[in-house]
Amino acid sequence: MPAVSAVLVPYTSYLRVYEPLAAFPEPERSHWADYARRGGTPTAQDEQRRSLADLLPTPPVPVPVHESGDAFITEVDDVLCVCPWRTRLRGWLALEELPELLPAPLLEAVLPAVVRDQAAADYERWRERNPDARPWIRTAAWQVPVRWFTLFSDDEREYEVGGAQVGEEEAGSPKAPVLRYRTPMVQARRRLARALKALRDAMDEGPLIEGLVDVGRWLEEFHPRSLVELDYGGLVHALSAEWLEEDHSAADVASGIAALRAGDGEGAGEAYGRLSERWRTVRDLQFAN
């Protein structure tokens, strides 16, 4: 594997919003309708492979030159819902976070300062022309942020064990495990509002409250009949089947929030302790050889 892709293999989780087709203005609405009718739409793995391919040239291409015309597609109650990739915007946003993820010498080796500076200048010009743009997808490397779990309940958890697909055992292309949550937008907003109130009643302002406010503002940008999805994405390749099977982080977060509302500080602490210990083992993998 080339050195650059080895460094940037995306052990990444995703928070996605799928909006109903009616939420898109023309001509974009017709584009997505035609796109869905063609079938064979790409998967999350396809998106990751394409993003890694852009890092192989010299110098690397950290942000695509042209916007992607691809999206994730699903149906909710027979209504077509679309989650555009918007790879250019997400690329610029990811670049802003890289200094927090990589040591300076490694960052310079992977993406030299001249490349990052040019991308930042391009982003500034693009934002002037697109001041209201926002991504349909948020990402997090080597974790699922606690604030994301507040949007979901444990009964919305979907876990599919990986393994060989039918007819592909000899081809060596096993199916990857999948761990995700999906919920209607109205439920996500309601749960977030309740969690925010419970936290504000129990503690001073801090990173968790600030994070919830940020996610809430982002969700308000979308159609109320949207679908919200938390996908463990590439993290499933770094975690054991046993870990994935036993992980019920949304239930721990809900338990902690319920304890706070009831004034049970000890119960809230126990739930947070379980959550912290579980995800500490994941973060430790980031620095393992």
PDB file of C-alpha atoms in Angstrom:
ATOM      1  CA  MET A   1       0.000   0.000   0.000  1.00  0.00           C
ATOM      2  CA  PRO A   2       1.424   3.461  -0.854  1.00  0.00           C
ATOM      3  CA  ALA A   3       2.648   5.439   2.156  1.00  0.00           C
ATOM      4  CA  VAL A   4       0.065   8.216   1.859  1.00  0.00           C
ATOM      5  CA  SER A   5      -2.934   5.906   1.801  1.00  0.00           C
ATOM      6  CA  ALA A   6      -1.444   3.875   4.638  1.00  0.00           C
ATOM      7  CA  VAL A   7      -1.405   7.026   6.777  1.00  0.00           C
ATOM      8  CA  LEU A   8      -4.875   8.172   5.832  1.00  0.00           C
ATOM      9  CA  VAL A   9      -6.882   4.944   5.781  1.00  0.00           C
ATOM     10  CA  PRO A  10     -10.232   6.318   6.976  1.00  0.00           C
ATOM     11  CA  TYR A  11     -11.128   4.593  10.226  1.00  0.00           C
ATOM     12  CA  THR A  12     -13.975   7.076  10.254  1.00  0.00           C
ATOM     13  CA  SER A  13     -17.565   7.241  11.443  1.00  0.00           C
ATOM     14  CA  TYR A  14     -20.300   9.225   9.715  1.00  0.00           C
ATOM     15  CA  LEU A  15     -23.373  11.212  10.677  1.00  0.00           C
ATOM     16  CA  ARG A  16     -25.557  11.574   7.588  1.00  0.00           C
ATOM     17  CA  VAL A  17     -28.812  13.290   6.698  1.00  0.00           C
ATOM     18  CA  TYR A  18     -30.992  11.944   3.880  1.00  0.00           C
ATOM     19  CA  GLU A  19     -33.427  14.603   2.671  1.00  0.00           C
ATOM     20  CA  PRO A  20     -36.628  13.846   0.726  1.00  0.00           C
ATOM     21  CA  LEU A  21     -36.358  14.581  -2.968  1.00  0.00           C
ATOM     22  CA  ALA A  22     -38.858  17.443  -2.634  1.00  0.00           C
ATOM     23  CA  ALA A  23     -36.385  19.342  -0.440  1.00  0.00           C
ATOM     24  CA  PHE A  24     -34.025  19.918  -3.392  1.00  0.00           C
ATOM     25  CA  PRO A  25     -34.561  22.794  -5.839  1.00  0.00           C
ATOM     26  CA  GLU A  26     -34.451  22.300  -9.569  1.00  0.00           C
ATOM     27  CA  PRO A  27     -32.411  21.324 -11.490  1.00  0.00           C
ATOM     28  CA  GLU A  28     -30.819  19.342  -8.651  1.00  0.00           C
ATOM     29  CA  ARG A  29     -34.086  17.553  -7.881  1.00  0.00           C
ATOM     30  CA  SER A  30     -34.288  16.149 -11.415  1.00  0.00           C
ATOM     31  CA  HIS A  31     -30.622  15.177 -11.297  1.00  0.00           C
ATOM     32  CA  TRP A  32     -31.146  13.061  -8.163  1.00  0.00           C
ATOM     33  CA  ALA A  33     -34.367  11.539  -9.493  1.00  0.00           C
ATOM     34  CA  ASP A  34     -32.560  10.425 -12.666  1.00  0.00           C
ATOM     35  CA  TYR A  35     -29.580   9.284 -10.613  1.00  0.00           C
ATOM     36  CA  ALA A  36     -31.732   7.039  -8.423  1.00  0.00           C
ATOM     37  CA  ARG A  37     -33.541   5.534 -11.412  1.00  0.00           C
ATOM     38  CA  ARG A  38     -30.238   4.430 -12.959  1.00  0.00           C
ATOM     39  CA  GLY A  39     -29.623   2.082 -10.015  1.00  0.00           C
ATOM     40  CA  GLY A  40     -26.295   0.663  -8.946  1.00  0.00           C
ATOM     41  CA  THR A  41     -25.498   3.698  -6.809  1.00  0.00           C
ATOM     42  CA  PRO A  42     -22.068   3.638  -5.113  1.00  0.00           C
ATOM     43  CA  THR A  43     -21.485   2.548  -1.533  1.00  0.00           C
ATOM     44  CA  ALA A  44     -19.584   4.146   1.338  1.00  0.00           C
ATOM     45  CA  GLN A  45     -16.609   1.917   0.465  1.00  0.00           C
ATOM     46  CA  ASP A  46     -16.667   3.286  -3.088  1.00  0.00           C
ATOM     47  CA  GLU A  47     -16.538   6.819  -1.717  1.00  0.00           C
ATOM     48  CA  GLN A  48     -13.561   5.974   0.495  1.00  0.00           C
ATOM     49  CA  ARG A  49     -11.647   4.356  -2.357  1.00  0.00           C
ATOM     50  CA  ARG A  50     -12.160   7.404  -4.572  1.00  0.00           C
ATOM     51  CA  SER A  51     -10.994   9.804  -1.873  1.00  0.00           C
ATOM     52  CA  LEU A  52      -7.838   7.756  -1.277  1.00  0.00           C
ATOM     53  CA  ALA A  53      -7.077   7.633  -5.006  1.00  0.00           C
ATOM     54  CA  ASP A  54      -6.864  11.441  -5.059  1.00  0.00           C
ATOM     55  CA  LEU A  55      -4.021  11.303  -2.527  1.00  0.00           C
ATOM     56  CA  LEU A  56      -1.737   9.162  -4.684  1.00  0.00           C
ATOM     57  CA  PRO A  57      -0.594  11.760  -7.280  1.00  0.00           C
ATOM     58  CA  THR A  58       2.373  14.008  -6.563  1.00  0.00           C
ATOM     59  CA  PRO A  59       1.507  16.532  -5.305  1.00  0.00           C
ATOM     60  CA  PRO A  60      -1.640  14.994  -3.757  1.00  0.00           C
ATOM     61  CA  VAL A  61      -5.116  16.382  -4.461  1.00  0.00           C
ATOM     62  CA  PRO A  62      -6.626  16.963  -0.999  1.00  0.00           C
ATOM     63  CA  VAL A  63      -9.843  18.476  -2.371  1.00  0.00           C
ATOM     64  CA  PRO A  64     -11.458  17.335  -5.648  1.00  0.00           C
ATOM     65  CA  VAL A  65     -11.262  19.854  -8.472  1.00  0.00           C
ATOM     66  CA  HIS A  66     -14.907  19.197  -9.400  1.00  0.00           C
ATOM     67  CA  GLU A  67     -17.881  18.539  -7.157  1.00  0.00           C
ATOM     68  CA  SER A  68     -19.133  14.976  -6.982  1.00  0.00           C
ATOM     69  CA  GLY A  69     -22.423  14.169  -8.659  1.00  0.00           C
ATOM     70  CA  ASP A  70     -22.887  11.131  -6.415  1.00  0.00           C
ATOM     71  CA  ALA A  71     -25.077  10.553  -3.373  1.00  0.00           C
ATOM     72  CA  PHE A  72     -26.310   7.884  -1.006  1.00  0.00           C
ATOM     73  CA  ILE A  73     -29.919   6.925  -1.719  1.00  0.00           C
ATOM     74  CA  THR A  74     -32.576   5.330   0.462  1.00  0.00           C
ATOM     75  CA  GLU A  75     -36.366   5.196   0.725  1.00  0.00           C
ATOM     76  CA  VAL A  76     -38.409   6.161   3.790  1.00  0.00           C
ATOM     77  CA  ASP A  77     -42.102   5.218   3.632  1.00  0.00           C
ATOM     78  CA  ASP A  78     -41.818   4.976  -0.171  1.00  0.00           C
ATOM     79  CA  VAL A  79     -40.299   8.477  -0.356  1.00  0.00           C
ATOM     80  CA  LEU A  80     -36.922   8.775  -2.100  1.00  0.00           C
ATOM     81  CA  CYS A  81     -34.345  10.387   0.205  1.00  0.00           C
ATOM     82  CA  VAL A  82     -30.940  11.646  -0.881  1.00  0.00           C
ATOM     83  CA  CYS A  83     -27.674  12.301   0.945  1.00  0.00           C
ATOM     84  CA  PRO A  84     -25.317  14.136  -1.472  1.00  0.00           C
ATOM     85  CA  TRP A  85     -21.619  13.436  -1.023  1.00  0.00           C
ATOM     86  CA  ARG A  86     -20.485  17.057  -1.488  1.00  0.00           C
ATOM     87  CA  THR A  87     -16.893  15.872  -1.471  1.00  0.00           C
ATOM     88  CA  ARG A  88     -15.335  19.299  -2.140  1.00  0.00           C
ATOM     89  CA  LEU A  89     -16.873  20.954   0.916  1.00  0.00           C
ATOM     90  CA  ARG A  90     -16.147  17.936   3.111  1.00  0.00           C
ATOM     91  CA  GLY A  91     -12.572  17.858   1.839  1.00  0.00           C
ATOM     92  CA  TRP A  92     -12.009  21.458   2.870  1.00  0.00           C
ATOM     93  CA  LEU A  93     -13.577  20.861   6.280  1.00  0.00           C
ATOM     94  CA  ALA A  94     -11.424  17.755   6.812  1.00  0.00           C
ATOM     95  CA  LEU A  95      -8.284  19.716   5.955  1.00  0.00           C
ATOM     96  CA  GLU A  96      -9.074  22.176   8.742  1.00  0.00           C
ATOM     97  CA  GLU A  97      -9.135  19.294  11.240  1.00  0.00           C
ATOM     98  CA  LEU A  98      -5.951  17.527  10.076  1.00  0.00           C
ATOM     99  CA  PRO A  99      -3.542  19.510  12.312  1.00  0.00           C
ATOM    100  CA  GLU A 100      -5.396  18.101  15.332  1.00  0.00           C
ATOM    101  CA  LEU A 101      -5.092  14.521  14.051  1.00  0.00           C
ATOM    102  CA  LEU A 102      -1.511  14.310  12.766  1.00  0.00           C
ATOM    103  CA  PRO A 103       1.852  15.452  14.210  1.00  0.00           C
ATOM    104  CA  ALA A 104       3.299  18.408  12.289  1.00  0.00           C
ATOM    105  CA  PRO A 105       6.161  16.442  10.604  1.00  0.00           C
ATOM    106  CA  LEU A 106       3.773  13.723   9.438  1.00  0.00           C
ATOM    107  CA  LEU A 107       1.245  16.267   8.225  1.00  0.00           C
ATOM    108  CA  GLU A 108       3.936  18.034   6.208  1.00  0.00           C
ATOM    109  CA  ALA A 109       5.033  14.737   4.653  1.00  0.00           C
ATOM    110  CA  VAL A 110       1.494  13.756   3.720  1.00  0.00           C
ATOM    111  CA  LEU A 111       0.207  17.163   2.632  1.00  0.00           C
ATOM    112  CA  PRO A 112       2.887  19.856   2.268  1.00  0.00           C
ATOM    113  CA  ALA A 113       2.072  23.344   3.524  1.00  0.00           C
ATOM    114  CA  VAL A 114       1.993  24.746  -0.007  1.00  0.00           C
ATOM    115  CA  VAL A 115      -0.782  22.285  -0.919  1.00  0.00           C
ATOM    116  CA  ARG A 116      -2.767  23.066   2.239  1.00  0.00           C
ATOM    117  CA  ASP A 117      -2.392  26.825   1.754  1.00  0.00           C
ATOM    118  CA  GLN A 118      -3.637  26.621  -1.827  1.00  0.00           C
ATOM    119  CA  ALA A 119      -6.628  24.537  -0.725  1.00  0.00           C
ATOM    120  CA  ALA A 120      -7.431  27.060   2.028  1.00  0.00           C
ATOM    121  CA  ALA A 121      -7.346  29.932  -0.463  1.00  0.00           C
ATOM    122  CA  ASP A 122      -9.626  28.007  -2.837  1.00  0.00           C
ATOM    123  CA  TYR A 123     -12.041  27.344   0.037  1.00  0.00           C
ATOM    124  CA  GLU A 124     -12.197  31.016   1.000  1.00  0.00           C
ATOM    125  CA  ARG A 125     -13.097  32.009  -2.564  1.00  0.00           C
ATOM    126  CA  TRP A 126     -15.670  29.213  -2.790  1.00  0.00           C
ATOM    127  CA  ARG A 127     -17.344  30.243   0.501  1.00  0.00           C
ATOM    128  CA  GLU A 128     -17.778  33.781  -0.817  1.00  0.00           C
ATOM    129  CA  ARG A 129     -19.846  32.336  -3.670  1.00  0.00           C
ATOM    130  CA  ASN A 130     -21.634  29.729  -1.517  1.00  0.00           C
ATOM    131  CA  PRO A 131     -22.177  31.305   1.932  1.00  0.00           C
ATOM    132  CA  ASP A 132     -25.085  29.012   2.881  1.00  0.00           C
ATOM    133  CA  ALA A 133     -23.513  25.704   1.873  1.00  0.00           C
ATOM    134  CA  ARG A 134     -23.485  22.912   4.442  1.00  0.00           C
ATOM    135  CA  PRO A 135     -22.528  19.243   4.262  1.00  0.00           C
ATOM    136  CA  TRP A 136     -25.063  16.429   4.450  1.00  0.00           C
ATOM    137  CA  ILE A 137     -22.355  14.257   6.025  1.00  0.00           C
ATOM    138  CA  ARG A 138     -20.223  14.803   9.122  1.00  0.00           C
ATOM    139  CA  THR A 139     -17.202  12.633   9.891  1.00  0.00           C
ATOM    140  CA  ALA A 140     -15.105  11.724  12.917  1.00  0.00           C
ATOM    141  CA  ALA A 141     -11.806   9.797  12.885  1.00  0.00           C
ATOM    142  CA  TRP A 142     -11.209   6.964  15.359  1.00  0.00           C
ATOM    143  CA  GLN A 143     -14.384   7.653  17.338  1.00  0.00           C
ATOM    144  CA  VAL A 144     -18.095   8.252  17.359  1.00  0.00           C
ATOM    145  CA  PRO A 145     -18.613  11.563  19.204  1.00  0.00           C
ATOM    146  CA  VAL A 146     -20.782  11.139  22.296  1.00  0.00           C
ATOM    147  CA  ARG A 147     -23.095  13.919  21.150  1.00  0.00           C
ATOM    148  CA  TRP A 148     -24.072  11.888  18.072  1.00  0.00           C
ATOM    149  CA  PHE A 149     -25.458   9.088  20.217  1.00  0.00           C
ATOM    150  CA  THR A 150     -27.982  11.441  21.838  1.00  0.00           C
ATOM    151  CA  LEU A 151     -29.951  11.425  18.567  1.00  0.00           C
ATOM    152  CA  PHE A 152     -30.723   7.699  18.652  1.00  0.00           C
ATOM    153  CA  SER A 153     -32.240   4.962  20.789  1.00  0.00           C
ATOM    154  CA  ASP A 154     -30.909   1.447  21.248  1.00  0.00           C
ATOM    155  CA  ASP A 155     -33.861  -0.136  19.419  1.00  0.00           C
ATOM    156  CA  GLU A 156     -32.764   1.723  16.261  1.00  0.00           C
ATOM    157  CA  ARG A 157     -29.417  -0.063  16.303  1.00  0.00           C
ATOM    158  CA  GLU A 158     -28.691  -2.251  13.243  1.00  0.00           C
ATOM    159  CA  TYR A 159     -25.786  -4.681  13.360  1.00  0.00           C
ATOM    160  CA  GLU A 160     -24.850  -7.009  10.502  1.00  0.00           C
ATOM    161  CA  VAL A 161     -22.038  -9.475  11.069  1.00  0.00           C
ATOM    162  CA  GLY A 162     -19.375  -9.534   8.353  1.00  0.00           C
ATOM    163  CA  GLY A 163     -18.365 -12.610   6.423  1.00  0.00           C
ATOM    164  CA  ALA A 164     -18.110 -14.146   2.984  1.00  0.00           C
ATOM    165  CA  GLN A 165     -20.865 -13.192   0.588  1.00  0.00           C
ATOM    166  CA  VAL A 166     -22.704 -15.859  -1.357  1.00  0.00           C
ATOM    167  CA  GLY A 167     -20.649 -16.960  -4.341  1.00  0.00           C
ATOM    168  CA  GLU A 168     -17.637 -14.846  -3.325  1.00  0.00           C
ATOM    169  CA  GLU A 169     -15.821 -17.127  -0.937  1.00  0.00           C
ATOM    170  CA  GLU A 170     -13.230 -17.971  -3.561  1.00  0.00           C
ATOM    171  CA  ALA A 171     -12.873 -14.380  -4.727  1.00  0.00           C
ATOM    172  CA  GLY A 172     -11.628 -13.274  -1.323  1.00  0.00           C
ATOM    173  CA  SER A 173     -14.082 -10.368  -0.984  1.00  0.00           C
ATOM    174  CA  PRO A 174     -15.830 -10.835   2.362  1.00  0.00           C
ATOM    175  CA  LYS A 175     -18.702  -8.581   3.282  1.00  0.00           C
ATOM    176  CA  ALA A 176     -17.736  -5.991   5.877  1.00  0.00           C
ATOM    177  CA  PRO A 177     -19.757  -5.771   9.087  1.00  0.00           C
ATOM    178  CA  VAL A 178     -22.198  -2.898   9.418  1.00  0.00           C
ATOM    179  CA  LEU A 179     -23.159  -1.067  12.593  1.00  0.00           C
ATOM    180  CA  ARG A 180     -25.499   1.875  12.266  1.00  0.00           C
ATOM    181  CA  TYR A 181     -28.495   3.709  13.702  1.00  0.00           C
ATOM    182  CA  ARG A 182     -31.292   5.396  11.752  1.00  0.00           C
ATOM    183  CA  THR A 183     -34.050   7.664  13.035  1.00  0.00           C
ATOM    184  CA  PRO A 184     -36.545  10.240  11.692  1.00  0.00           C
ATOM    185  CA  MET A 185     -35.368  13.852  11.909  1.00  0.00           C
ATOM    186  CA  VAL A 186     -38.194  14.799  14.289  1.00  0.00           C
ATOM    187  CA  GLN A 187     -37.040  12.142  16.757  1.00  0.00           C
ATOM    188  CA  ALA A 188     -33.397  13.199  16.484  1.00  0.00           C
ATOM    189  CA  ARG A 189     -34.263  16.837  17.202  1.00  0.00           C
ATOM    190  CA  ARG A 190     -36.517  15.903  20.119  1.00  0.00           C
ATOM    191  CA  ARG A 191     -33.899  13.695  21.761  1.00  0.00           C
ATOM    192  CA  LEU A 192     -31.185  16.288  21.310  1.00  0.00           C
ATOM    193  CA  ALA A 193     -33.366  19.001  22.888  1.00  0.00           C
ATOM    194  CA  ARG A 194     -34.095  16.778  25.897  1.00  0.00           C
ATOM    195  CA  ALA A 195     -30.435  15.889  26.328  1.00  0.00           C
ATOM    196  CA  LEU A 196     -29.425  19.535  26.098  1.00  0.00           C
ATOM    197  CA  LYS A 197     -31.928  20.554  28.768  1.00  0.00           C
ATOM    198  CA  ALA A 198     -30.829  17.761  31.102  1.00  0.00           C
ATOM    199  CA  LEU A 199     -27.166  18.708  30.740  1.00  0.00           C
ATOM    200  CA  ARG A 200     -27.788  22.419  31.225  1.00  0.00           C
ATOM    201  CA  ASP A 201     -29.837  21.720  34.333  1.00  0.00           C
ATOM    202  CA  ALA A 202     -27.055  19.537  35.770  1.00  0.00           C
ATOM    203  CA  MET A 203     -23.816  21.303  34.824  1.00  0.00           C
ATOM    204  CA  ASP A 204     -22.148  24.428  33.533  1.00  0.00           C
ATOM    205  CA  GLU A 205     -21.504  25.099  29.868  1.00  0.00           C
ATOM    206  CA  GLY A 206     -18.756  22.892  28.452  1.00  0.00           C
ATOM    207  CA  PRO A 207     -17.576  20.974  25.381  1.00  0.00           C
ATOM    208  CA  LEU A 208     -20.429  18.437  25.450  1.00  0.00           C
ATOM    209  CA  ILE A 209     -23.108  21.132  25.619  1.00  0.00           C
ATOM    210  CA  GLU A 210     -21.343  23.179  22.949  1.00  0.00           C
ATOM    211  CA  GLY A 211     -21.166  20.083  20.740  1.00  0.00           C
ATOM    212  CA  LEU A 212     -24.879  19.397  21.146  1.00  0.00           C
ATOM    213  CA  VAL A 213     -25.729  22.997  20.259  1.00  0.00           C
ATOM    214  CA  ASP A 214     -23.573  22.706  17.130  1.00  0.00           C
ATOM    215  CA  VAL A 215     -25.244  19.456  16.026  1.00  0.00           C
ATOM    216  CA  GLY A 216     -28.680  20.951  16.729  1.00  0.00           C
ATOM    217  CA  ARG A 217     -27.987  23.968  14.537  1.00  0.00           C
ATOM    218  CA  TRP A 218     -26.789  21.679  11.767  1.00  0.00           C
ATOM    219  CA  LEU A 219     -29.928  19.506  11.930  1.00  0.00           C
ATOM    220  CA  GLU A 220     -32.143  22.592  11.713  1.00  0.00           C
ATOM    221  CA  GLU A 221     -30.770  23.192   8.212  1.00  0.00           C
ATOM    222  CA  PHE A 222     -32.591  20.155   6.825  1.00  0.00           C
ATOM    223  CA  HIS A 223     -36.122  19.158   5.895  1.00  0.00           C
ATOM    224  CA  PRO A 224     -38.191  17.940   8.900  1.00  0.00           C
ATOM    225  CA  ARG A 225     -39.013  14.676   7.103  1.00  0.00           C
ATOM    226  CA  SER A 226     -35.370  13.758   6.653  1.00  0.00           C
ATOM    227  CA  LEU A 227     -33.709  10.583   7.910  1.00  0.00           C
ATOM    228  CA  VAL A 228     -30.674  10.804  10.224  1.00  0.00           C
ATOM    229  CA  GLU A 229     -28.090   8.017  10.142  1.00  0.00           C
ATOM    230  CA  LEU A 230     -25.082   7.247  12.326  1.00  0.00           C
ATOM    231  CA  ASP A 231     -22.761   4.819  10.536  1.00  0.00           C
ATOM    232  CA  TYR A 232     -19.661   3.324  12.188  1.00  0.00           C
ATOM    233  CA  GLY A 233     -18.159   3.285   8.696  1.00  0.00           C
ATOM    234  CA  GLY A 234     -14.488   2.333   8.540  1.00  0.00           C
ATOM    235  CA  LEU A 235     -14.282   1.809  12.301  1.00  0.00           C
ATOM    236  CA  VAL A 236     -15.722  -1.680  11.828  1.00  0.00           C
ATOM    237  CA  HIS A 237     -12.433  -2.717  10.171  1.00  0.00           C
ATOM    238  CA  ALA A 238     -10.464  -1.823  13.298  1.00  0.00           C
ATOM    239  CA  LEU A 239     -12.767  -3.433  15.881  1.00  0.00           C
ATOM    240  CA  SER A 240     -13.424  -7.050  16.731  1.00  0.00           C
ATOM    241  CA  ALA A 241     -16.744  -8.761  16.099  1.00  0.00           C
ATOM    242  CA  GLU A 242     -17.095  -9.211  19.854  1.00  0.00           C
ATOM    243  CA  TRP A 243     -16.589  -5.487  20.480  1.00  0.00           C
ATOM    244  CA  LEU A 244     -19.159  -4.559  17.830  1.00  0.00           C
ATOM    245  CA  GLU A 245     -21.661  -7.108  19.109  1.00  0.00           C
ATOM    246  CA  GLU A 246     -21.449  -5.813  22.669  1.00  0.00           C
ATOM    247  CA  ASP A 247     -21.385  -2.095  21.865  1.00  0.00           C
ATOM    248  CA  HIS A 248     -24.608  -0.345  22.889  1.00  0.00           C
ATOM    249  CA  SER A 249     -23.286   3.178  23.294  1.00  0.00           C
ATOM    250  CA  ALA A 250     -26.580   4.891  22.452  1.00  0.00           C
ATOM    251  CA  ALA A 251     -28.197   2.978  25.317  1.00  0.00           C
ATOM    252  CA  ASP A 252     -25.456   4.127  27.715  1.00  0.00           C
ATOM    253  CA  VAL A 253     -25.892   7.746  26.644  1.00  0.00           C
ATOM    254  CA  ALA A 254     -29.672   7.518  27.038  1.00  0.00           C
ATOM    255  CA  SER A 255     -29.201   5.935  30.469  1.00  0.00           C
ATOM    256  CA  GLY A 256     -26.867   8.726  31.544  1.00  0.00           C
ATOM    257  CA  ILE A 257     -29.241  11.453  30.324  1.00  0.00           C
ATOM    258  CA  ALA A 258     -32.191   9.786  32.090  1.00  0.00           C
ATOM    259  CA  ALA A 259     -30.170   9.618  35.309  1.00  0.00           C
ATOM    260  CA  LEU A 260     -29.339  13.326  35.073  1.00  0.00           C
ATOM    261  CA  ARG A 261     -33.014  14.198  34.619  1.00  0.00           C
ATOM    262  CA  ALA A 262     -33.820  12.137  37.728  1.00  0.00           C
ATOM    263  CA  GLY A 263     -31.080  13.818  39.750  1.00  0.00           C
ATOM    264  CA  ASP A 264     -29.136  10.549  39.994  1.00  0.00           C
ATOM    265  CA  GLY A 265     -25.548  11.736  39.671  1.00  0.00           C
ATOM    266  CA  GLU A 266     -24.145   8.326  40.582  1.00  0.00           C
ATOM    267  CA  GLY A 267     -26.142   6.573  37.853  1.00  0.00           C
ATOM    268  CA  ALA A 268     -25.080   9.177  35.304  1.00  0.00           C
ATOM    269  CA  GLY A 269     -21.448   8.695  36.323  1.00  0.00           C
ATOM    270  CA  GLU A 270     -21.673   4.926  35.913  1.00  0.00           C
ATOM    271  CA  ALA A 271     -23.134   5.249  32.413  1.00  0.00           C
ATOM    272  CA  TYR A 272     -20.468   7.751  31.415  1.00  0.00           C
ATOM    273  CA  GLY A 273     -17.777   5.480  32.864  1.00  0.00           C
ATOM    274  CA  ARG A 274     -18.900   2.530  30.722  1.00  0.00           C
ATOM    275  CA  LEU A 275     -18.934   4.745  27.653  1.00  0.00           C
ATOM    276  CA  SER A 276     -15.526   6.286  28.340  1.00  0.00           C
ATOM    277  CA  GLU A 277     -13.838   2.953  28.949  1.00  0.00           C
ATOM    278  CA  ARG A 278     -15.268   1.399  25.798  1.00  0.00           C
ATOM    279  CA  TRP A 279     -14.159   4.253  23.535  1.00  0.00           C
ATOM    280  CA  ARG A 280     -10.784   4.673  25.234  1.00  0.00           C
ATOM    281  CA  THR A 281      -9.816   1.274  23.837  1.00  0.00           C
ATOM    282  CA  VAL A 282     -10.772   2.477  20.354  1.00  0.00           C
ATOM    283  CA  ARG A 283      -8.776   5.704  20.597  1.00  0.00           C
ATOM    284  CA  ASP A 284      -5.761   3.717  21.791  1.00  0.00           C
ATOM    285  CA  LEU A 285      -5.798   1.813  18.494  1.00  0.00           C
ATOM    286  CA  GLN A 286      -4.996   5.055  16.668  1.00  0.00           C
ATOM    287  CA  PHE A 287      -1.525   5.089  18.191  1.00  0.00           C
ATOM    288  CA  ALA A 288      -0.833   1.349  18.040  1.00  0.00           C
ATOM    289  CA  ASN A 289       1.813   0.033  15.651  1.00  0.00           C
TER     290      ASN A 289
END
